[in-house]
Short mmCIF file of C-alpha atoms in Angstrom, two decimals:
data_model
loop_
_atom_site.label_atom_id
_atom_site.label_comp_id
_atom_site.label_asym_id
_atom_site.label_seq_id
_atom_site.Cartn_x
_atom_site.Cartn_y
_atom_site.Cartn_z
CA MET A 838 -105.22 -11.47 -74.58
CA SER A 839 -104.46 -15.20 -74.64
CA ARG A 840 -102.37 -16.79 -71.94
CA PRO A 841 -99.11 -18.32 -73.23
CA ASN A 842 -98.79 -22.04 -73.69
CA PRO A 843 -96.06 -23.10 -71.20
CA ILE A 844 -94.74 -25.87 -73.45
CA TYR A 845 -94.54 -23.58 -76.49
CA MET A 846 -92.88 -20.91 -74.36
CA ALA A 847 -90.22 -23.32 -73.08
CA GLY A 848 -89.58 -24.66 -76.57
CA PHE A 849 -89.28 -21.14 -77.99
CA LEU A 850 -86.71 -20.07 -75.37
CA LEU A 851 -84.59 -23.16 -75.91
CA LEU A 852 -84.79 -22.64 -79.67
CA VAL A 853 -83.50 -19.06 -79.30
CA VAL A 854 -80.56 -20.29 -77.22
CA ALA A 855 -79.82 -23.02 -79.77
CA ILE A 856 -79.96 -20.68 -82.78
CA TYR A 857 -77.87 -17.91 -81.26
CA GLY A 858 -75.39 -20.33 -79.71
CA ALA A 859 -74.95 -22.20 -83.00
CA ALA A 860 -74.68 -18.96 -84.99
CA ALA A 861 -71.78 -17.88 -82.79
CA LEU A 862 -70.01 -21.23 -82.57
CA LEU A 863 -70.26 -22.11 -86.28
CA LYS A 864 -67.72 -19.41 -87.11
CA GLY A 865 -65.02 -21.57 -85.52
CA GLY A 866 -63.71 -18.93 -83.16
CA LEU A 867 -64.45 -15.55 -81.63
CA TYR A 868 -63.54 -12.63 -83.91
CA VAL A 869 -63.20 -9.40 -81.94
CA GLY A 870 -63.31 -6.09 -83.81
CA ASN A 871 -63.36 -3.55 -80.98
CA TYR A 872 -62.37 -2.82 -77.36
CA GLU A 873 -59.26 -5.00 -77.32
CA GLY A 874 -58.33 -3.74 -73.85
CA ASP A 875 -61.60 -5.07 -72.42
CA THR A 876 -61.00 -8.37 -74.22
CA ALA A 877 -57.56 -8.66 -72.61
CA HIS A 878 -59.11 -7.83 -69.22
CA LEU A 879 -61.62 -10.67 -69.59
CA VAL A 880 -59.05 -13.20 -70.81
CA ASP A 881 -56.74 -12.36 -67.90
CA LEU A 882 -59.49 -13.06 -65.34
CA VAL A 883 -60.58 -16.23 -67.12
CA LEU A 884 -57.09 -17.72 -67.46
CA ARG A 885 -56.23 -16.92 -63.84
CA LEU A 886 -59.42 -18.51 -62.50
CA ALA A 887 -59.06 -21.54 -64.79
CA ALA A 888 -55.48 -21.99 -63.51
CA GLY A 889 -56.76 -22.21 -59.93
CA GLU A 890 -56.04 -18.71 -58.68
CA ARG A 891 -58.47 -17.31 -56.10
CA PRO A 892 -60.41 -14.17 -57.02
CA HIS A 893 -60.01 -11.20 -54.65
CA GLN A 894 -57.09 -12.99 -52.98
CA ASP A 895 -54.60 -13.97 -55.69
CA PHE A 896 -55.83 -11.28 -58.06
CA MET A 897 -57.83 -8.08 -57.79
CA THR A 898 -61.10 -7.25 -59.55
CA PRO A 899 -64.38 -5.56 -58.63
CA LEU A 900 -66.19 -7.95 -60.97
CA GLY A 901 -67.95 -10.79 -59.14
CA ILE A 902 -66.88 -14.36 -59.76
CA LEU A 903 -70.07 -15.32 -61.61
CA GLY A 904 -69.22 -12.66 -64.18
CA TYR A 905 -66.44 -14.84 -65.61
CA ALA A 906 -66.60 -18.27 -63.91
CA PRO A 907 -68.92 -19.72 -66.62
CA ILE A 908 -66.23 -18.93 -69.21
CA ALA A 909 -63.37 -20.18 -67.02
CA LEU A 910 -65.24 -23.46 -66.57
CA PHE A 911 -64.95 -24.27 -70.28
CA VAL A 912 -61.29 -23.24 -70.39
CA ARG A 913 -60.72 -25.61 -67.47
CA LEU A 914 -62.45 -28.33 -69.50
CA GLY A 915 -60.02 -27.79 -72.38
CA ALA A 916 -61.75 -25.27 -74.66
CA GLY A 917 -59.88 -22.40 -76.25
CA VAL A 918 -60.79 -19.08 -74.70
CA GLY A 919 -62.64 -17.93 -77.83
CA HIS A 920 -65.04 -20.88 -77.77
CA ALA A 921 -65.17 -20.73 -73.97
CA ILE A 922 -66.53 -17.18 -74.08
CA MET A 923 -69.34 -18.19 -76.42
CA LEU A 924 -70.08 -21.41 -74.52
CA GLY A 925 -70.09 -19.45 -71.27
CA GLN A 926 -72.78 -17.17 -72.67
CA VAL A 927 -74.85 -20.19 -73.71
CA LEU A 928 -74.51 -21.65 -70.20
CA VAL A 929 -75.67 -18.39 -68.58
CA ALA A 930 -78.61 -18.19 -70.99
CA LEU A 931 -79.67 -21.76 -70.16
CA CYS A 932 -79.47 -20.99 -66.44
CA LEU A 933 -81.76 -17.98 -66.96
CA VAL A 934 -84.33 -19.85 -69.08
CA PRO A 935 -86.44 -21.14 -66.12
CA ALA A 936 -86.82 -17.65 -64.61
CA ILE A 937 -87.54 -16.07 -68.02
CA TRP A 938 -90.10 -18.81 -68.70
CA TRP A 939 -91.83 -18.18 -65.37
CA ALA A 940 -91.95 -14.41 -65.91
CA GLY A 941 -93.48 -14.93 -69.35
CA VAL A 942 -96.14 -17.52 -68.52
CA SER A 943 -97.22 -15.83 -65.29
CA ARG A 944 -97.25 -12.13 -66.26
CA LEU A 945 -97.49 -11.66 -70.02
CA SER A 946 -100.05 -12.45 -72.70
CA GLY A 947 -100.24 -12.89 -76.47
CA ALA A 948 -96.93 -12.32 -78.25
CA TRP A 949 -95.39 -10.31 -75.40
CA PRO A 950 -93.90 -13.25 -73.41
CA TYR A 951 -92.09 -14.41 -76.53
CA LEU A 952 -90.77 -10.92 -77.28
CA PHE A 953 -89.69 -10.44 -73.67
CA GLY A 954 -88.00 -13.84 -73.53
CA PHE A 955 -86.30 -13.32 -76.88
CA PHE A 956 -84.76 -9.99 -75.91
CA ALA A 957 -83.72 -11.18 -72.44
CA LEU A 958 -81.80 -14.03 -74.08
CA VAL A 959 -80.34 -11.74 -76.74
CA LEU A 960 -78.89 -9.62 -73.94
CA VAL A 961 -76.94 -12.69 -72.79
CA LEU A 962 -76.03 -14.20 -76.16
CA ALA A 963 -75.14 -11.10 -78.18
CA LEU A 964 -71.67 -10.54 -79.62
CA SER A 965 -71.89 -6.77 -79.33
CA GLN A 966 -72.09 -4.50 -76.31
CA GLY A 967 -74.90 -2.49 -77.94
CA GLN A 968 -74.10 1.22 -78.20
CA VAL A 969 -73.62 2.48 -81.74
CA SER A 970 -70.76 0.40 -83.16
CA SER A 971 -71.73 -2.71 -85.11
CA ALA A 972 -68.24 -4.23 -84.66
CA THR A 973 -68.17 -7.58 -82.93
CA SER A 974 -67.14 -7.10 -79.33
CA ILE A 975 -67.22 -8.99 -76.05
CA ALA A 976 -66.53 -5.81 -74.09
CA MET A 977 -68.69 -5.26 -71.01
CA TYR A 978 -70.53 -8.53 -71.63
CA TYR A 979 -71.16 -8.77 -67.89
CA ASN A 980 -73.38 -5.66 -68.13
CA ARG A 981 -75.54 -7.46 -70.68
CA TRP A 982 -75.75 -10.53 -68.45
CA ALA A 983 -76.70 -8.38 -65.49
CA TRP A 984 -79.36 -6.51 -67.46
CA ALA A 985 -80.94 -9.82 -68.51
CA ALA A 986 -81.15 -10.95 -64.88
CA ALA A 987 -82.46 -7.53 -63.80
CA TYR A 988 -85.17 -7.58 -66.52
CA VAL A 989 -86.65 -10.79 -65.12
CA ALA A 990 -86.24 -9.92 -61.43
CA VAL A 991 -87.89 -6.51 -61.89
CA LEU A 992 -90.79 -7.87 -63.95
CA VAL A 993 -91.57 -10.60 -61.41
CA ALA A 994 -91.19 -8.36 -58.36
CA VAL A 995 -93.16 -5.29 -59.42
CA THR A 996 -96.07 -6.73 -61.47
CA GLU A 997 -99.00 -8.90 -60.42
CA PRO A 998 -99.33 -12.41 -61.85
CA ARG A 999 -102.05 -12.60 -64.51
CA HIS A 1000 -102.19 -16.28 -65.36
CA ARG A 1001 -100.33 -18.35 -62.76
CA ARG A 1002 -99.52 -17.71 -59.11
CA SER A 1003 -96.73 -19.26 -57.07
CA ALA A 1004 -94.94 -17.54 -54.21
CA LEU A 1005 -92.29 -20.24 -54.43
CA ALA A 1006 -91.55 -19.60 -58.11
CA ASP A 1007 -91.59 -15.83 -57.61
CA GLY A 1008 -89.31 -16.00 -54.58
CA LEU A 1009 -86.83 -18.41 -56.13
CA SER A 1010 -86.68 -16.37 -59.34
CA ILE A 1011 -86.06 -13.08 -57.55
CA GLY A 1012 -83.67 -14.54 -54.95
CA MET A 1013 -81.50 -16.43 -57.42
CA LEU A 1014 -81.37 -13.57 -59.91
CA MET A 1015 -80.45 -11.02 -57.24
CA ALA A 1016 -77.76 -13.40 -55.97
CA PHE A 1017 -76.41 -13.59 -59.50
CA LEU A 1018 -76.27 -9.79 -59.64
CA ALA A 1019 -74.49 -9.62 -56.28
CA LEU A 1020 -71.89 -12.10 -57.51
CA SER A 1021 -71.39 -10.65 -60.98
CA LYS A 1022 -71.97 -6.86 -61.02
CA LEU A 1023 -72.78 -5.60 -57.52
CA THR A 1024 -73.90 -2.19 -58.82
CA TYR A 1025 -77.07 -3.79 -60.19
CA PHE A 1026 -77.82 -5.54 -56.90
CA ILE A 1027 -77.40 -2.32 -54.92
CA SER A 1028 -79.49 -0.31 -57.39
CA PHE A 1029 -82.44 -2.70 -57.61
CA ALA A 1030 -82.60 -4.27 -54.12
CA VAL A 1031 -84.58 -1.45 -52.45
CA PRO A 1032 -87.07 -0.85 -55.30
CA LEU A 1033 -87.84 -4.58 -55.57
CA LEU A 1034 -88.20 -4.97 -51.80
CA LEU A 1035 -90.52 -1.96 -51.69
CA ALA A 1036 -92.61 -3.32 -54.55
CA LEU A 1037 -93.04 -6.70 -52.84
CA ALA A 1038 -93.83 -5.07 -49.50
CA LEU A 1039 -96.48 -2.78 -51.02
CA ARG A 1040 -98.07 -5.86 -52.60
CA ARG A 1041 -97.82 -7.67 -49.23
CA GLN A 1042 -95.80 -10.50 -50.76
CA TRP A 1043 -94.23 -11.52 -47.46
CA ALA A 1044 -93.84 -15.17 -48.46
CA VAL A 1045 -92.06 -14.14 -51.67
CA ILE A 1046 -89.69 -11.91 -49.69
CA GLY A 1047 -88.89 -14.76 -47.30
CA ILE A 1048 -88.28 -17.28 -50.07
CA ALA A 1049 -86.13 -14.81 -52.02
CA ALA A 1050 -84.05 -14.05 -48.93
CA GLY A 1051 -83.66 -17.76 -48.24
CA ALA A 1052 -82.55 -18.45 -51.82
CA GLY A 1053 -80.00 -15.65 -51.65
CA ALA A 1054 -78.71 -16.87 -48.31
CA GLY A 1055 -78.39 -20.36 -49.74
CA VAL A 1056 -76.24 -19.09 -52.61
CA ALA A 1057 -74.07 -17.14 -50.16
CA ALA A 1058 -73.64 -20.24 -47.99
CA LEU A 1059 -72.65 -22.34 -51.01
CA VAL A 1060 -70.06 -19.76 -52.13
CA THR A 1061 -68.65 -19.61 -48.59
CA LEU A 1062 -68.41 -23.41 -48.50
CA VAL A 1063 -66.54 -23.53 -51.82
CA ALA A 1064 -64.43 -20.35 -51.66
CA GLY A 1065 -64.07 -19.81 -47.92
CA VAL A 1066 -64.93 -16.90 -45.64
CA ALA A 1067 -61.90 -14.92 -46.89
CA PHE A 1068 -63.60 -14.64 -50.30
CA TRP A 1069 -66.13 -12.16 -48.95
CA GLY A 1070 -63.52 -10.00 -47.24
CA GLY A 1071 -61.46 -9.90 -50.42
CA TYR A 1072 -64.50 -9.09 -52.57
CA LEU A 1073 -65.51 -6.25 -50.24
CA GLY A 1074 -61.93 -4.97 -50.15
CA ASP A 1075 -61.69 -4.84 -53.94
CA LEU A 1076 -65.02 -3.03 -54.18
CA ILE A 1077 -63.97 -0.46 -51.57
CA THR A 1078 -60.65 0.09 -53.38
CA VAL A 1079 -62.43 0.77 -56.66
CA ALA A 1080 -65.12 2.97 -55.08
CA SER A 1081 -62.52 5.12 -53.32
CA SER A 1082 -60.12 5.26 -56.27
CA GLY A 1083 -59.55 8.50 -58.14
CA VAL A 1084 -58.46 6.64 -61.27
CA ARG A 1085 -61.93 6.80 -62.84
CA PRO A 1086 -64.52 8.71 -60.75
CA TYR A 1087 -67.13 8.00 -63.43
CA PRO A 1088 -66.96 5.93 -66.65
CA THR A 1089 -68.05 8.54 -69.19
CA ALA A 1090 -69.66 11.70 -67.74
CA PRO A 1091 -70.98 12.92 -64.36
CA PHE A 1092 -74.39 11.61 -63.30
CA LEU A 1093 -76.54 14.66 -64.03
CA GLU A 1094 -74.70 15.32 -67.28
CA THR A 1095 -75.38 11.73 -68.36
CA LEU A 1096 -79.14 12.23 -67.87
CA ARG A 1097 -79.20 15.25 -70.17
CA LEU A 1098 -76.95 13.88 -72.91
CA PRO A 1099 -78.69 13.88 -76.33
CA THR A 1100 -78.75 10.07 -76.27
CA HIS A 1101 -80.45 10.01 -72.85
CA ILE A 1102 -82.62 13.10 -72.39
CA GLY A 1103 -85.54 11.58 -74.33
CA GLY A 1104 -85.65 8.52 -72.09
CA THR A 1105 -85.21 10.60 -68.96
CA LEU A 1106 -88.16 12.87 -69.77
CA LEU A 1107 -90.28 9.97 -71.01
CA MET A 1108 -89.79 8.12 -67.74
CA PHE A 1109 -91.13 11.03 -65.69
CA LEU A 1110 -93.97 11.59 -68.15
CA SER A 1111 -94.97 7.92 -67.79
CA VAL A 1112 -95.03 8.28 -64.00
CA ILE A 1113 -97.35 11.30 -64.31
CA LEU A 1114 -99.66 9.49 -66.73
CA LEU A 1115 -99.89 6.45 -64.45
CA ARG A 1116 -100.75 8.63 -61.48
CA GLN A 1117 -103.41 10.46 -63.51
CA ALA A 1118 -104.87 7.08 -64.52
CA GLY A 1119 -105.28 6.11 -60.88
CA GLN A 1120 -102.42 3.57 -61.04
CA ARG A 1121 -100.90 4.93 -57.85
CA TYR A 1122 -98.82 1.86 -56.94
CA GLU A 1123 -97.55 1.51 -60.49
CA GLY A 1124 -96.63 5.20 -60.73
CA LEU A 1125 -94.76 5.06 -57.42
CA ILE A 1126 -92.80 1.94 -58.34
CA LEU A 1127 -91.82 3.33 -61.74
CA LEU A 1128 -90.66 6.51 -60.01
CA VAL A 1129 -88.59 4.49 -57.53
CA LEU A 1130 -87.11 2.40 -60.34
CA ALA A 1131 -86.04 5.49 -62.30
CA PRO A 1132 -82.96 6.28 -60.14
CA ALA A 1133 -81.91 2.61 -60.34
CA PHE A 1134 -82.17 2.65 -64.13
CA PHE A 1135 -80.34 5.96 -64.37
CA TYR A 1136 -77.55 5.05 -61.94
CA VAL A 1137 -76.73 1.70 -63.52
CA THR A 1138 -76.61 3.40 -66.93
CA PHE A 1139 -74.34 6.15 -65.57
CA GLN A 1140 -72.04 3.62 -63.89
CA ASN A 1141 -71.53 1.51 -67.03
CA PHE A 1142 -68.98 2.64 -69.61
CA GLY A 1143 -70.70 3.90 -72.75
CA ASN A 1144 -73.89 4.65 -70.82
CA ASP A 1145 -75.97 2.29 -72.93
CA PRO A 1146 -79.64 2.92 -71.87
CA GLN A 1147 -80.61 -0.76 -71.86
CA TRP A 1148 -83.37 -0.01 -69.33
CA THR A 1149 -85.63 1.57 -71.94
CA VAL A 1150 -86.86 -1.74 -73.39
CA LEU A 1151 -87.69 -3.01 -69.90
CA ALA A 1152 -89.50 0.27 -69.16
CA GLY A 1153 -91.60 -0.31 -72.28
CA PHE A 1154 -92.73 -3.72 -71.02
CA LEU A 1155 -93.48 -2.31 -67.56
CA VAL A 1156 -95.58 0.57 -68.92
CA LEU A 1157 -97.64 -1.86 -71.00
CA LEU A 1158 -98.31 -4.00 -67.93
CA MET A 1159 -99.03 -1.02 -65.69
CA ARG A 1160 -101.49 0.86 -67.93
CA PRO A 1161 -105.17 0.91 -66.88
CA GLY A 1162 -107.40 -1.87 -68.17
CA GLU A 1163 -109.95 0.46 -69.73
CA GLU A 1164 -110.29 3.98 -71.05
CA VAL A 1165 -109.45 6.62 -68.45
CA LYS A 1166 -109.08 10.31 -69.30
CA ASN A 1167 -107.02 13.04 -67.64
CA PRO A 1168 -108.05 16.72 -67.29
CA PHE A 1169 -106.73 17.37 -70.81
CA GLY A 1170 -109.07 14.74 -72.25
CA TRP A 1171 -106.30 12.29 -73.13
CA ASP A 1172 -107.13 8.60 -73.24
CA LEU A 1173 -104.49 7.53 -70.72
CA ARG A 1174 -104.42 3.90 -71.82
CA GLN A 1175 -103.58 5.01 -75.35
CA ALA A 1176 -101.14 7.63 -74.06
CA LEU A 1177 -99.28 4.94 -72.11
CA ASN A 1178 -99.32 2.71 -75.21
CA MET A 1179 -97.56 5.53 -77.04
CA ALA A 1180 -95.09 5.94 -74.17
CA ALA A 1181 -94.25 2.22 -74.36
CA VAL A 1182 -93.70 2.44 -78.12
CA ALA A 1183 -91.44 5.45 -77.54
CA PHE A 1184 -89.41 3.49 -74.98
CA PHE A 1185 -88.98 0.65 -77.47
CA ALA A 1186 -87.95 3.13 -80.17
CA ILE A 1187 -85.33 4.72 -77.93
CA GLY A 1188 -83.86 1.31 -77.08
CA SER A 1189 -84.02 -0.02 -80.66
CA PRO A 1190 -80.53 1.05 -81.92
CA ALA A 1191 -78.66 -0.93 -79.26
CA ALA A 1192 -81.27 -3.70 -79.35
CA PHE A 1193 -80.98 -4.33 -83.09
CA ASN A 1194 -77.20 -4.02 -82.84
CA MET A 1195 -77.22 -6.96 -80.43
CA ILE A 1196 -79.91 -8.91 -82.26
CA TYR A 1197 -77.98 -9.14 -85.53
CA SER A 1198 -74.49 -9.24 -83.98
CA PRO A 1199 -74.05 -13.01 -84.67
CA VAL A 1200 -74.66 -12.27 -88.37
CA VAL A 1201 -71.96 -9.59 -88.36
CA HIS A 1202 -69.64 -11.98 -86.53
CA PHE A 1203 -70.25 -14.83 -88.97
CA GLY A 1204 -69.46 -12.53 -91.90
CA ALA A 1205 -66.03 -11.54 -90.57
CA ALA A 1206 -63.32 -12.23 -93.18
CA ASP A 1207 -60.65 -14.60 -91.84
CA ALA A 1208 -57.91 -12.73 -93.72
CA ASP A 1209 -58.67 -9.58 -91.71
CA TYR A 1210 -58.09 -11.25 -88.34
CA THR A 1211 -55.14 -12.67 -86.43
CA PRO A 1212 -54.76 -14.65 -83.18
CA PHE A 1213 -55.25 -12.36 -80.19
CA LEU A 1214 -52.73 -14.35 -78.13
CA PRO A 1215 -50.12 -15.24 -80.77
CA ASN A 1216 -47.87 -17.15 -78.38
CA ARG A 1217 -50.68 -19.36 -77.02
CA PRO A 1218 -51.77 -21.79 -79.77
CA ASP A 1219 -54.27 -23.44 -77.43
CA HIS A 1220 -56.23 -20.18 -77.49
CA ALA A 1221 -55.84 -19.41 -81.20
CA ASP A 1222 -59.65 -19.43 -81.52
CA LEU A 1223 -59.72 -15.89 -80.10
CA LYS A 1224 -58.90 -13.50 -82.92
CA GLY A 1225 -58.50 -9.74 -83.19
CA GLU A 1226 -58.83 -7.53 -86.24
CA LEU A 1227 -55.40 -7.40 -87.87
CA GLU A 1228 -55.09 -3.63 -88.32
CA ARG A 1229 -56.47 -2.79 -84.87
CA SER A 1230 -54.25 -5.43 -83.25
CA TYR A 1231 -50.94 -4.51 -84.88
CA GLN A 1232 -51.18 -1.07 -86.49
CA PHE A 1233 -49.80 1.37 -83.91
CA LYS A 1234 -51.66 4.60 -83.35
CA VAL A 1235 -50.42 6.86 -80.61
CA SER A 1236 -51.21 10.28 -79.19
CA SER A 1237 -48.34 12.48 -78.08
CA ALA A 1238 -47.79 16.06 -76.94
CA PRO A 1239 -44.48 17.26 -78.41
CA GLU A 1240 -43.02 20.66 -77.67
CA TYR A 1241 -42.99 23.11 -80.60
CA PRO A 1242 -41.05 26.24 -79.52
CA ALA A 1243 -41.91 28.10 -82.74
CA VAL A 1244 -45.67 27.82 -82.31
CA ALA A 1245 -47.68 31.00 -81.71
CA ALA A 1246 -47.56 32.36 -78.17
CA GLN A 1247 -51.34 32.08 -77.73
CA ALA A 1248 -51.28 28.41 -78.74
CA ARG A 1249 -48.45 27.73 -76.27
CA ALA A 1250 -50.43 29.48 -73.53
CA LEU A 1251 -53.51 27.35 -74.16
CA ARG A 1252 -51.61 24.07 -74.48
CA PRO A 1253 -52.85 21.61 -71.82
CA VAL A 1254 -50.33 21.20 -69.03
CA ALA A 1255 -50.17 17.65 -67.69
CA GLU A 1256 -48.30 16.64 -64.59
CA LYS A 1257 -44.93 15.21 -65.57
CA THR A 1258 -44.03 11.57 -65.05
CA VAL A 1259 -40.68 11.48 -63.26
CA LEU A 1260 -38.70 8.26 -62.93
CA ASN A 1261 -35.47 8.42 -60.91
CA GLY A 1262 -35.17 12.09 -61.82
CA GLU A 1263 -35.85 11.54 -65.53
CA VAL A 1264 -38.91 13.27 -67.02
CA LEU A 1265 -40.79 10.94 -69.36
CA ASN A 1266 -42.64 12.36 -72.36
CA TRP A 1267 -46.44 12.34 -72.57
CA CYS A 1268 -47.57 9.61 -74.96
CA GLU A 1269 -50.54 7.22 -75.09
CA ILE A 1270 -51.16 4.21 -77.31
CA GLY A 1271 -54.43 3.79 -79.20
CA ASN A 1272 -54.57 0.89 -81.66
CA GLY A 1273 -52.06 -1.93 -81.87
CA PRO A 1274 -52.21 -3.52 -78.40
CA VAL A 1275 -51.40 -7.07 -79.56
CA GLY A 1276 -48.31 -5.97 -81.46
CA TRP A 1277 -47.29 -3.67 -78.64
CA TYR A 1278 -47.54 -6.26 -75.87
CA ARG A 1279 -46.04 -8.98 -78.05
CA SER A 1280 -43.09 -6.75 -78.97
CA MET A 1281 -42.35 -6.01 -75.31
CA ALA A 1282 -42.68 -9.67 -74.36
CA GLN A 1283 -40.30 -10.73 -77.13
CA GLU A 1284 -37.81 -8.07 -76.09
CA LEU A 1285 -37.90 -9.26 -72.49
CA ASP A 1286 -37.32 -12.82 -73.61
CA ALA A 1287 -34.38 -11.83 -75.84
CA ALA A 1288 -32.85 -9.87 -72.94
CA GLY A 1289 -33.10 -12.87 -70.62
CA TYR A 1290 -36.12 -11.85 -68.55
CA GLY A 1291 -39.21 -13.98 -68.15
CA GLY A 1292 -40.00 -17.44 -66.90
CA GLU A 1293 -40.45 -17.04 -63.16
CA ASP A 1294 -39.76 -13.29 -63.17
CA ARG A 1295 -42.75 -11.35 -61.83
CA ILE A 1296 -43.17 -8.08 -63.69
CA MET A 1297 -45.45 -5.17 -62.86
CA VAL A 1298 -46.41 -2.91 -65.76
CA ALA A 1299 -46.81 0.77 -64.86
CA ASP A 1300 -49.99 1.24 -66.86
CA ILE A 1301 -53.76 0.91 -66.56
CA LEU A 1302 -53.58 -2.60 -68.09
CA ASN A 1303 -51.33 -5.24 -66.56
CA VAL A 1304 -51.81 -8.11 -69.02
CA LEU A 1305 -48.29 -8.39 -70.49
CA TRP A 1306 -47.85 -11.88 -69.01
CA MET A 1307 -50.36 -13.36 -71.49
CA PHE A 1308 -48.22 -12.33 -74.48
CA GLY A 1309 -44.93 -13.97 -73.49
CA ASP A 1310 -43.17 -16.48 -71.27
CA LEU A 1311 -44.31 -14.77 -68.08
CA LYS A 1312 -46.38 -15.50 -65.01
CA PRO A 1313 -49.29 -13.37 -63.75
CA LEU A 1314 -48.36 -11.09 -60.85
CA LYS A 1315 -49.99 -12.29 -57.65
CA GLY A 1316 -52.01 -9.60 -55.91
CA SER A 1317 -52.40 -7.49 -59.04
CA GLY A 1318 -55.28 -7.40 -61.48
CA PRO A 1319 -55.73 -6.88 -65.21
CA TRP A 1320 -57.13 -3.37 -64.67
CA TYR A 1321 -55.54 -0.71 -62.47
CA TYR A 1322 -57.68 0.98 -59.80
CA GLY A 1323 -55.10 2.70 -57.64
CA GLY A 1324 -52.04 2.16 -55.43
CA ALA A 1325 -49.46 -0.41 -56.47
CA PRO A 1326 -51.24 -3.77 -56.22
CA GLY A 1327 -48.91 -6.76 -56.24
CA LEU A 1328 -45.81 -4.67 -55.48
CA GLU A 1329 -44.74 -7.00 -52.68
CA ASN A 1330 -44.63 -9.90 -55.16
CA THR A 1331 -42.88 -7.94 -57.93
CA ASP A 1332 -39.35 -8.61 -59.14
CA TYR A 1333 -39.29 -5.92 -61.81
CA VAL A 1334 -41.30 -2.84 -62.77
CA LEU A 1335 -41.71 -2.21 -66.49
CA VAL A 1336 -42.29 1.44 -67.40
CA PRO A 1337 -43.51 1.87 -71.01
CA PHE A 1338 -42.57 5.02 -72.86
CA CYS A 1339 -46.03 5.05 -74.46
CA PRO A 1340 -48.61 3.47 -72.11
CA TYR A 1341 -52.34 3.22 -72.50
CA LYS A 1342 -52.76 5.89 -69.82
CA THR A 1343 -49.93 8.24 -68.95
CA SER A 1344 -51.83 9.38 -65.84
CA GLU A 1345 -51.90 5.82 -64.47
CA ARG A 1346 -48.19 5.30 -65.24
CA ARG A 1347 -47.55 8.37 -63.10
CA ARG A 1348 -49.90 7.18 -60.32
CA ILE A 1349 -48.21 3.80 -60.05
CA LEU A 1350 -44.71 5.24 -59.94
CA LYS A 1351 -45.79 7.76 -57.31
CA ALA A 1352 -47.36 4.99 -55.23
CA ILE A 1353 -44.12 2.98 -55.40
CA GLU A 1354 -42.11 6.03 -54.44
CA ALA A 1355 -44.47 6.79 -51.55
CA ARG A 1356 -43.79 3.34 -50.13
CA GLY A 1357 -40.07 4.02 -50.17
CA VAL A 1358 -39.24 1.32 -52.72
CA PRO A 1359 -36.11 1.99 -54.79
CA LEU A 1360 -36.14 1.09 -58.48
CA THR A 1361 -32.87 0.31 -60.24
CA GLU A 1362 -32.74 0.38 -64.01
CA VAL A 1363 -31.50 -2.88 -65.54
CA TYR A 1364 -32.63 -2.60 -69.15
CA ARG A 1365 -33.82 0.07 -71.59
CA SER A 1366 -35.16 -0.03 -75.14
CA GLU A 1367 -37.22 2.16 -77.44
CA LEU A 1368 -40.38 0.69 -75.91
CA PHE A 1369 -39.77 0.60 -72.17
CA ILE A 1370 -37.47 0.82 -69.16
CA LEU A 1371 -37.15 -2.23 -66.91
CA LEU A 1372 -36.25 -1.65 -63.27
CA ARG A 1373 -35.43 -4.05 -60.45
CA ARG A 1374 -37.51 -3.55 -57.35
CA GLY A 1375 -35.60 -2.89 -54.15
CA ALA A 1376 -36.64 -3.71 -50.61
CA ILE A 1377 -40.09 -2.51 -49.50
CA GLN A 1378 -39.85 -0.19 -46.51
CA GLY A 1379 -41.97 -1.07 -43.49
#
């Protein structure tokens, strides 16, 4: 097949960035129709970083700084957070263009470099997390960014150049992309580091390994120079806290169960079939590397909420590159080149639902009706360009477990028994909020303001999300984070603890209150309403 024209390839990639970036920005704001909690999590991190707070020191998060710094940069420059999110994605895409270009012009032929480059950029620029919902969402965007970087790093590391050779370009591409993974979503770095190192070693690419290691070390040195040595200790500490936390042992389902889910079993079996076919075709290196990559693909998918199998499209490209160059038959008489062609097509088919969801997501976003959306942060006019769907933002939907004494005895016996939340001897009812987070947080913030609390008061929310400060005249709690992973982070800087009657997660409300009690900290009630109890924090023991 024909080798790609490098100028055409570069122009095509820049055109994709321009079209997708413009399609998103022309709407005039970011219209979010799903996963409002994840949106609040992102905005919290972005606003804190833009305000000068230090990640892993002033606030807690397992997400690496490069996972949200591109967005915070534009907020710092004066953009509303809605536009900043979209501009941040464009910036990340532009930074990835050189590596995507090199992977395409050195390894792929015909139309394949353009298809590979297009999808890698779509992963960055999409306005949907994939999965099965077509609603516009910025949730888990950092997983998309990480997959895009992983696509390029894997392709360059495990396949031989076909058209152009440069150890320097290979090493810089792999080193910089792996550094990005380490500083955005460490799970990807851990999962792919060994397979890529093994692939390079088996191909005796010692110069590439050295250059990649040097590039990664250079990035680490630059981060240390800018953020200080304490950054690394804080980052490691946050990661250890999350890894050892019992709050969420796995995002969706256990590892082995994830592999056999109806949405995953086809890809799982196809991966092992492809390894067998490659080995039968005499592609021993290729079969080994695909086998080694399989656990990395599976683990990253398991670790990400929603378990989107984004690896299947990459596997399709790899199988096409790894197939034998001519007809080879196995003991069953199969033409193994054609069999691997079919395997690649099957991989693309499995990945197509999420892929097409992301590809046309800017069209869905542009078609959002203004009347159906409302500012996500209603008290922050400078960020009015971030909008949430009106009904999802304000229409309360809750789950509760009331007691019905008259219900049948068998039903009472089978009723789930949850551990009670006890606050100063009072048992709080089980209740969890679904829709309506903007109205819920805004209502609590307004109530606090009317009762005379706010301003410099530091308030901890006993819930899985601690983002109340963004919806009122409040300050972020130093030492805490937008998402709860265990303990009572920020307790030493807290003035008050707010205990909602209907939190997002009743289990996490209970965990936080137990952690406070375990540290011997008294809580004195100072205010109560239909929504929450506010308690003043006493002296911390020890």
